[in-house]
Coordinates of C-alpha atoms in Angstrom, one line a residue:
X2 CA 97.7 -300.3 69.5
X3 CA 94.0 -300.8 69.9
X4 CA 91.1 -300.9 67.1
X5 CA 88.8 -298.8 66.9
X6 CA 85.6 -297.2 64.3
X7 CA 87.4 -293.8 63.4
X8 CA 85.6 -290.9 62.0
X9 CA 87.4 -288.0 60.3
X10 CA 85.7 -284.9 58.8
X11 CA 87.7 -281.8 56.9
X12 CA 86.9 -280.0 54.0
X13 CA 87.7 -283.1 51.6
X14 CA 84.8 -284.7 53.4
X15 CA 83.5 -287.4 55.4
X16 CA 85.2 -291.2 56.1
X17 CA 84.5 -293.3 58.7
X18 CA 86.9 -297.0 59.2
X19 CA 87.7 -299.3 61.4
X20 CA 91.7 -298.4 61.5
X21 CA 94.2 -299.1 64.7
X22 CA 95.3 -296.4 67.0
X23 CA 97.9 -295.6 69.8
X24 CA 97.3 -297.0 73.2
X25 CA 95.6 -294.7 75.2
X26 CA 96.2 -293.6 79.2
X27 CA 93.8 -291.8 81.9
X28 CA 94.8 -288.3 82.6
X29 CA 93.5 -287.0 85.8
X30 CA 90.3 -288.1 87.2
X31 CA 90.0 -290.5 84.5
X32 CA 89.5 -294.3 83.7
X33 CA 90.8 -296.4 80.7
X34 CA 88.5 -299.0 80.2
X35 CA 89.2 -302.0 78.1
X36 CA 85.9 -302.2 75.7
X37 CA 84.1 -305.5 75.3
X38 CA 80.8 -304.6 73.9
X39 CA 79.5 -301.3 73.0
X40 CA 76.3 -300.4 71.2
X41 CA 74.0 -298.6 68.3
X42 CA 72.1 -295.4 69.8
X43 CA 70.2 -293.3 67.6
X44 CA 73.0 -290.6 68.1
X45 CA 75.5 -292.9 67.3
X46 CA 73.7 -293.8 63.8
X47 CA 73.5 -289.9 63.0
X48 CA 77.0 -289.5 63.8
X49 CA 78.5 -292.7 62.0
X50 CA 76.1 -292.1 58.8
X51 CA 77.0 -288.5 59.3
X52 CA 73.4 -287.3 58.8
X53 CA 73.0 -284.9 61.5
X54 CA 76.1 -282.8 63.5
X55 CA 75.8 -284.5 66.8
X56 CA 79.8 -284.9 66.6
X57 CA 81.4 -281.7 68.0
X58 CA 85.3 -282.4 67.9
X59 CA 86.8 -284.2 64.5
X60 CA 88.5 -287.1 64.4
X61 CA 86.6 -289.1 66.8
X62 CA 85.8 -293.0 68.0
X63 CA 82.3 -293.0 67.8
X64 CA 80.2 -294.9 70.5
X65 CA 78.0 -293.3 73.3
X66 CA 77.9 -296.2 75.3
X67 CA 80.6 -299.5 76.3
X68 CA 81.0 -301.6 78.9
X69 CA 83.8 -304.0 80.0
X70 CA 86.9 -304.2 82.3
X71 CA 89.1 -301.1 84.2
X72 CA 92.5 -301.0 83.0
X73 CA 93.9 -298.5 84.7
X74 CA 92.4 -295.4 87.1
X75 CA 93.1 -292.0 87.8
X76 CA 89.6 -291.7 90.1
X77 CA 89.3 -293.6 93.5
X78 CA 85.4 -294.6 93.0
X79 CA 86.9 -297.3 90.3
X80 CA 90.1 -299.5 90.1
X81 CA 91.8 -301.8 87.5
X82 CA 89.3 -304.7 87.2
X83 CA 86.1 -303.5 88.0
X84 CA 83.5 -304.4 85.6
X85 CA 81.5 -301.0 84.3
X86 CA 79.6 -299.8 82.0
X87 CA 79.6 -295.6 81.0
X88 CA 77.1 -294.1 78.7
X89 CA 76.7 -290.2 78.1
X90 CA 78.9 -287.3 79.6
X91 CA 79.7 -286.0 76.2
X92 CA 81.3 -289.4 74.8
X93 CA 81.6 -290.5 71.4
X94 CA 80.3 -286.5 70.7
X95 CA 82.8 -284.5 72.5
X96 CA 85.0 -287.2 74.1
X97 CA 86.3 -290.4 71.9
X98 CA 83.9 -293.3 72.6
X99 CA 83.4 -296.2 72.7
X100 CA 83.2 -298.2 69.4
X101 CA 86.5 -299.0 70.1
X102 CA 89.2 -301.8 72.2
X103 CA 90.1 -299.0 74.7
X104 CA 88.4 -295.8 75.7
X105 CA 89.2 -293.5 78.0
X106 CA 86.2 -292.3 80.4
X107 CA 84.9 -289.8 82.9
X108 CA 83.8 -290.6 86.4
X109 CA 80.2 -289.3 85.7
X110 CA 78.8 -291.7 83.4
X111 CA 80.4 -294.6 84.7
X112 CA 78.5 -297.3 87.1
X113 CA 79.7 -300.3 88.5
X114 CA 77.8 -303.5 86.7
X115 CA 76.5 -306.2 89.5
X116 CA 77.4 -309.6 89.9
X117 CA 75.3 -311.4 87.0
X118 CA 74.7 -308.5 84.8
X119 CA 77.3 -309.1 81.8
X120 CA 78.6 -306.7 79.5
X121 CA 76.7 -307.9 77.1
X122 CA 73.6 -307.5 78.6
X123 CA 74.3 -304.0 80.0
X124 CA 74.7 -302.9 75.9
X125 CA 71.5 -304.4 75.6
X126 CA 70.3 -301.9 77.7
X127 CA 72.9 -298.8 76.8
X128 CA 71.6 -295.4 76.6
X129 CA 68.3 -296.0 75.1
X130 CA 67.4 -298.6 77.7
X131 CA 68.7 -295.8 80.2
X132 CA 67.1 -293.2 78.9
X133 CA 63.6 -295.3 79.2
X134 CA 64.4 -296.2 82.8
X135 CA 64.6 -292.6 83.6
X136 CA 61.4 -291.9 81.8
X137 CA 59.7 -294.9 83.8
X138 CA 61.2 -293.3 87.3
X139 CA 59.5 -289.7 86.0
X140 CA 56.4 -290.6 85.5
X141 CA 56.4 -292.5 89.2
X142 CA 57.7 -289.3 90.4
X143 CA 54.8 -287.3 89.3
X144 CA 52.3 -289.5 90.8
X145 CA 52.0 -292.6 87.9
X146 CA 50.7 -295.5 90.2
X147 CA 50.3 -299.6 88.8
X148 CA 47.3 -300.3 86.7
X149 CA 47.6 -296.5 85.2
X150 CA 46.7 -296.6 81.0
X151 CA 50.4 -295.9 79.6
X152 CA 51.2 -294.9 76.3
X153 CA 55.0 -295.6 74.5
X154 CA 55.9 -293.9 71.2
X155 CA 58.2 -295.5 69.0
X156 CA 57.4 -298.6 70.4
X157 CA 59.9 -301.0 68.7
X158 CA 63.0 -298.7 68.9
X159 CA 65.6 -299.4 71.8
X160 CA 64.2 -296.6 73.7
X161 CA 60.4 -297.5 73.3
X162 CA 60.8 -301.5 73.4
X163 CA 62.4 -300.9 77.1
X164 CA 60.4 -298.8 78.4
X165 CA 57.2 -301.2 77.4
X166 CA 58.6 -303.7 79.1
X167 CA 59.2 -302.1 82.3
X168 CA 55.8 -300.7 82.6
X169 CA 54.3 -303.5 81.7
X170 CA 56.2 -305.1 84.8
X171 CA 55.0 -302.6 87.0
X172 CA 51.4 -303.2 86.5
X173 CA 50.5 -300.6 84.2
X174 CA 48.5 -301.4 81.2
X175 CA 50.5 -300.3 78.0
X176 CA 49.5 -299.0 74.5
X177 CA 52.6 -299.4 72.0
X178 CA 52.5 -296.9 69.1
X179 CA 54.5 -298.3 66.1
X180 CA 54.9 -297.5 62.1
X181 CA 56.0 -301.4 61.8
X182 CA 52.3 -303.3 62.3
X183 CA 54.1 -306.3 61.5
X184 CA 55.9 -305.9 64.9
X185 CA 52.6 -306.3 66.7
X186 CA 53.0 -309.7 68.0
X187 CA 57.1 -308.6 69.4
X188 CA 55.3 -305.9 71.3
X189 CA 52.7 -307.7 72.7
X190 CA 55.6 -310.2 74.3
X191 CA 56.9 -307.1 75.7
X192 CA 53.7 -306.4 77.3
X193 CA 51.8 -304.3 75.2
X194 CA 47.6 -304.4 75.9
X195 CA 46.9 -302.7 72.8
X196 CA 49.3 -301.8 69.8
X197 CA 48.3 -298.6 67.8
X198 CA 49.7 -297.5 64.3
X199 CA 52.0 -294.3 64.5
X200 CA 50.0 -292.7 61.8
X201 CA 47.2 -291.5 64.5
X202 CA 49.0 -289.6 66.1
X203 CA 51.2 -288.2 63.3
X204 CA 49.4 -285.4 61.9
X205 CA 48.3 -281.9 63.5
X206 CA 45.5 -282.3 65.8
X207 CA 43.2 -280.7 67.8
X208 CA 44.6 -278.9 71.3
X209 CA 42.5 -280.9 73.4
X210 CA 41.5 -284.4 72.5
X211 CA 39.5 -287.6 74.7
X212 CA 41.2 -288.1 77.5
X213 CA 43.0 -291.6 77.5
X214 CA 46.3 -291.5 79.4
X215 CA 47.6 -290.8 83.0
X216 CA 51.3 -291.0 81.2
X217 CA 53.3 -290.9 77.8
X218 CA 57.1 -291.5 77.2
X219 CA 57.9 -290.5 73.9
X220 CA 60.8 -290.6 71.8
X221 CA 59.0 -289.2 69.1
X222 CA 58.5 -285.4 69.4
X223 CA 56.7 -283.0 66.9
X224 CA 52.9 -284.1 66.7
X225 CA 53.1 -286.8 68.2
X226 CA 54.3 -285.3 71.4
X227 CA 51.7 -282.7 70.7
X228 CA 48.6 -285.4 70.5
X229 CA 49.7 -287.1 73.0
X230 CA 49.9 -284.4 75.7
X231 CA 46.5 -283.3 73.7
X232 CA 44.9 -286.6 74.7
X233 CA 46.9 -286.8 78.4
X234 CA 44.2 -286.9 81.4
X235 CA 44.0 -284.4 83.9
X236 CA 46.9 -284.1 86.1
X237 CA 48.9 -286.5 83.9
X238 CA 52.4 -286.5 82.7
X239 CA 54.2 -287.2 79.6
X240 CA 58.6 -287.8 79.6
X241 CA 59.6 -286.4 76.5
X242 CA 63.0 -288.4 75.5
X243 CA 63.6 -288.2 72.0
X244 CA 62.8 -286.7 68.9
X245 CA 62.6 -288.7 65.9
X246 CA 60.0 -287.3 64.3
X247 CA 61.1 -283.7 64.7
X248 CA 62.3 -281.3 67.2
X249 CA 59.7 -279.2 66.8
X250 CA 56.9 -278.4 69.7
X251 CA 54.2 -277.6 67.3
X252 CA 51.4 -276.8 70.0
X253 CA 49.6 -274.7 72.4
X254 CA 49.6 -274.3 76.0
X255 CA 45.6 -275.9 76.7
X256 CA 46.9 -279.1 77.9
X257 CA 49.2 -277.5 80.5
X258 CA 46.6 -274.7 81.8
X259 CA 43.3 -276.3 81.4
X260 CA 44.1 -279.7 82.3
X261 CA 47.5 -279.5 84.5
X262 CA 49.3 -282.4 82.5
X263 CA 53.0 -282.1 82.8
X264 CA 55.6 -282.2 80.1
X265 CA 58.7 -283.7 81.7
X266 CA 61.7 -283.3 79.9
X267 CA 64.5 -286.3 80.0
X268 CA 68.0 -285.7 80.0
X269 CA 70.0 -289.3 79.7
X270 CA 73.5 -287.3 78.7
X271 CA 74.0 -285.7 82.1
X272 CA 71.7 -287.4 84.5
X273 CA 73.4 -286.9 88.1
X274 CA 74.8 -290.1 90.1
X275 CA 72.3 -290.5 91.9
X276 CA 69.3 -290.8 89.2
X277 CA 72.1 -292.9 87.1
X278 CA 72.2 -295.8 90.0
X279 CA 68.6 -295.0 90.4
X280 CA 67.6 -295.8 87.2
X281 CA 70.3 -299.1 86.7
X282 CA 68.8 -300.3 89.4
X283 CA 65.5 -300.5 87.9
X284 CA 67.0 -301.8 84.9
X285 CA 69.0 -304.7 87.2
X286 CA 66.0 -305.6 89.2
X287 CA 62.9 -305.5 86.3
X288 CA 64.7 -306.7 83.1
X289 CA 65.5 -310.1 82.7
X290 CA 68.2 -311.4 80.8
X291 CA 65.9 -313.5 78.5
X292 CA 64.1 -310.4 77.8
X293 CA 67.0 -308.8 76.7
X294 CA 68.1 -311.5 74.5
X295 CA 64.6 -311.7 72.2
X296 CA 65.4 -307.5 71.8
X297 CA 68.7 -307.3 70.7
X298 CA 71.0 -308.1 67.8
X299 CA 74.7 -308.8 68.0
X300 CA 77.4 -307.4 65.3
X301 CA 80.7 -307.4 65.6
X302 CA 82.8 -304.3 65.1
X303 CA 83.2 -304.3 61.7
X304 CA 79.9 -304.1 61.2
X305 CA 79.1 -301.2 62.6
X306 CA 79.0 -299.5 59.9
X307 CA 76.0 -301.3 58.6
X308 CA 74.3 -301.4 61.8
X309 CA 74.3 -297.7 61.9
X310 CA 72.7 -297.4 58.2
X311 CA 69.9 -300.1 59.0
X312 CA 69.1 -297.8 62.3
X313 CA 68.6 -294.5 60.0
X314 CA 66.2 -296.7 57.8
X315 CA 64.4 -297.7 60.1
X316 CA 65.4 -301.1 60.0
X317 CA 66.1 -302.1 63.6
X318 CA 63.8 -303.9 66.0
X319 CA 65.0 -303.4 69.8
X320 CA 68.6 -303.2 70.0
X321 CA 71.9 -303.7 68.4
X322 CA 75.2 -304.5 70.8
X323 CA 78.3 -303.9 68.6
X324 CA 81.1 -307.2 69.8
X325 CA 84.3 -305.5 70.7
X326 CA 86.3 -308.4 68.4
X327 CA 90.2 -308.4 69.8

């Protein structure tokens, strides 16, 4: 038997506990990982509150991300006792996750952590950190060189507070947008130049605004997105990761034809192997583990539960690793 956060949905209604379960096993091409820490995505808060229908298959184990120790394998890229971490490839929406003592994986979000880089530390990261490493590596792609003006959305979410931090080690000079002004000094330890409140950028605006930034990573979406790509400089590019604001595109097509900015989209859930060790490997090499220690917030699995409600209320600064407690 293993513990695990178990979420059950039929047409008496919603519940969601921490509950024991059978062992699991690997089928083919599979690995059963023993879980030691896991984390709190946004997706994982929608699906634990149950406030949006990101869950596809009921009962589940929550948990997008984990990280710990091979058990047993059915793949030949990973053998009992190899250290890994897995995010996306459908778990915890499709697939049981990881919020859990066991979880069985697939293949193609799995990575091999390095000597030095805990479990721990790689929830610190999880998806969101991910997810801002590939958003980083796309705006390099398109030409973003070091001293270029940078601006993060969302700045002191997991996916924002990453993604500051490694541009900000790369030599670019970073504006953070927040809603949280209190948070001002936390992002200027990051690395922010400048800190902005959210509410500029909030509201409708006009198609084309003063130019100000060679590139954006949002997480935010809806206007935001909008004003930002309005206010992009020719031949820039904005990585659109998330959409907390809305996943509405409420726009026109003047930055794109007049200007040539790019709108690169970000896909963390089905990245391919190569941009997944890609983009770990920025995360390995740029973040260190003191860094990742002022961001995050540890609760153990019981709490989850909480942890998910203070994410959806906008309670969260950085990061929250969820302790798989045996």
């Amino acid at each position: 038997m293993f513990k695990a956060l178990y979420l059950q949905k039929d047409e008496s209604g919603f519940s969601a506990q921490v509950r024991e379960l059978p062992a699991l096993e690997p089928g083919d091409g599979e690995v059963l990982v023993g879980v030691e820490y896991s984390t709190l995505n946004f997706k994982d808060g929608l699906a634990i509150t149950n406030r949006a229908p990101v869950v596809r298959s009921f009962p589940i184990v929550p948990g997008i991300d984990g990280a710990g120790t091979v058990l047993a394998s059915r793949h030949p890229d990973f053998k009992p006792g190899d250290r890994v971490l897995s995010t996306g490839a459908d778990v915890g929406e499709l697939r049981w996750g990881c919020l859990a003592q066991q979880a069985v994986l697939p293949p193609d979000g799995l990575v091999k952590l390095p000597e030095g880089f805990s479990a721990r530390h790689a929830m610190a990261v999880g998806t969101a950190g991910f997810t801002a490493a590939l958003a980083v590596l796309a705006l390099e792609q398109h030409g973003l060189k070091p001293g270029s003006e940078v601006l993060v959305t969302g700045a002191t979410g997991g996916v924002g507070s990453i993604a500051l931090a490694l541009l900000a080690r790369a030599g670019h000079r970073v504006t953070a947008l927040t809603g949280k002004p209190a948070e001002a000094d936390y992002l200027r330890e990051l690395g922010a130049a400048e800190v902005l409140d959210r509410a500029t950028l909030a509201a409708p605006g006009k198609p084309l605004q003063k130019e100000r930034w060679d590139g954006v990573v949002d997480a935010l979406g809806s206007h935001t997105l909008i004003n930002a790509l309005a206010q992009t400089k020719r031949h820039g590019t904005v990585a659109a990761c998330g959409l907390a604001q809305g996943g509405d595109l409420p726009g026109t097509v003047m930055p794109f034809i007049l200007r040539g900015v790019t709108l690169a989209g970000v896909d963390s859930v089905w990245a391919t192997r190569p941009q997944r060790e890609a983009a770990w490997q920025r995360v390995f090499e740029a973040l260190d583990t003191t860094l990742l220690e002022r961001i995050t917030e540890e609760l153990p699995l019981s709490q989850a539960q909480d942890g998910a409600r203070a994410l959806m209320e906008g309670r969260v600064r950085g990061r929250i690793v969820v302790r798989i407690d045996g």
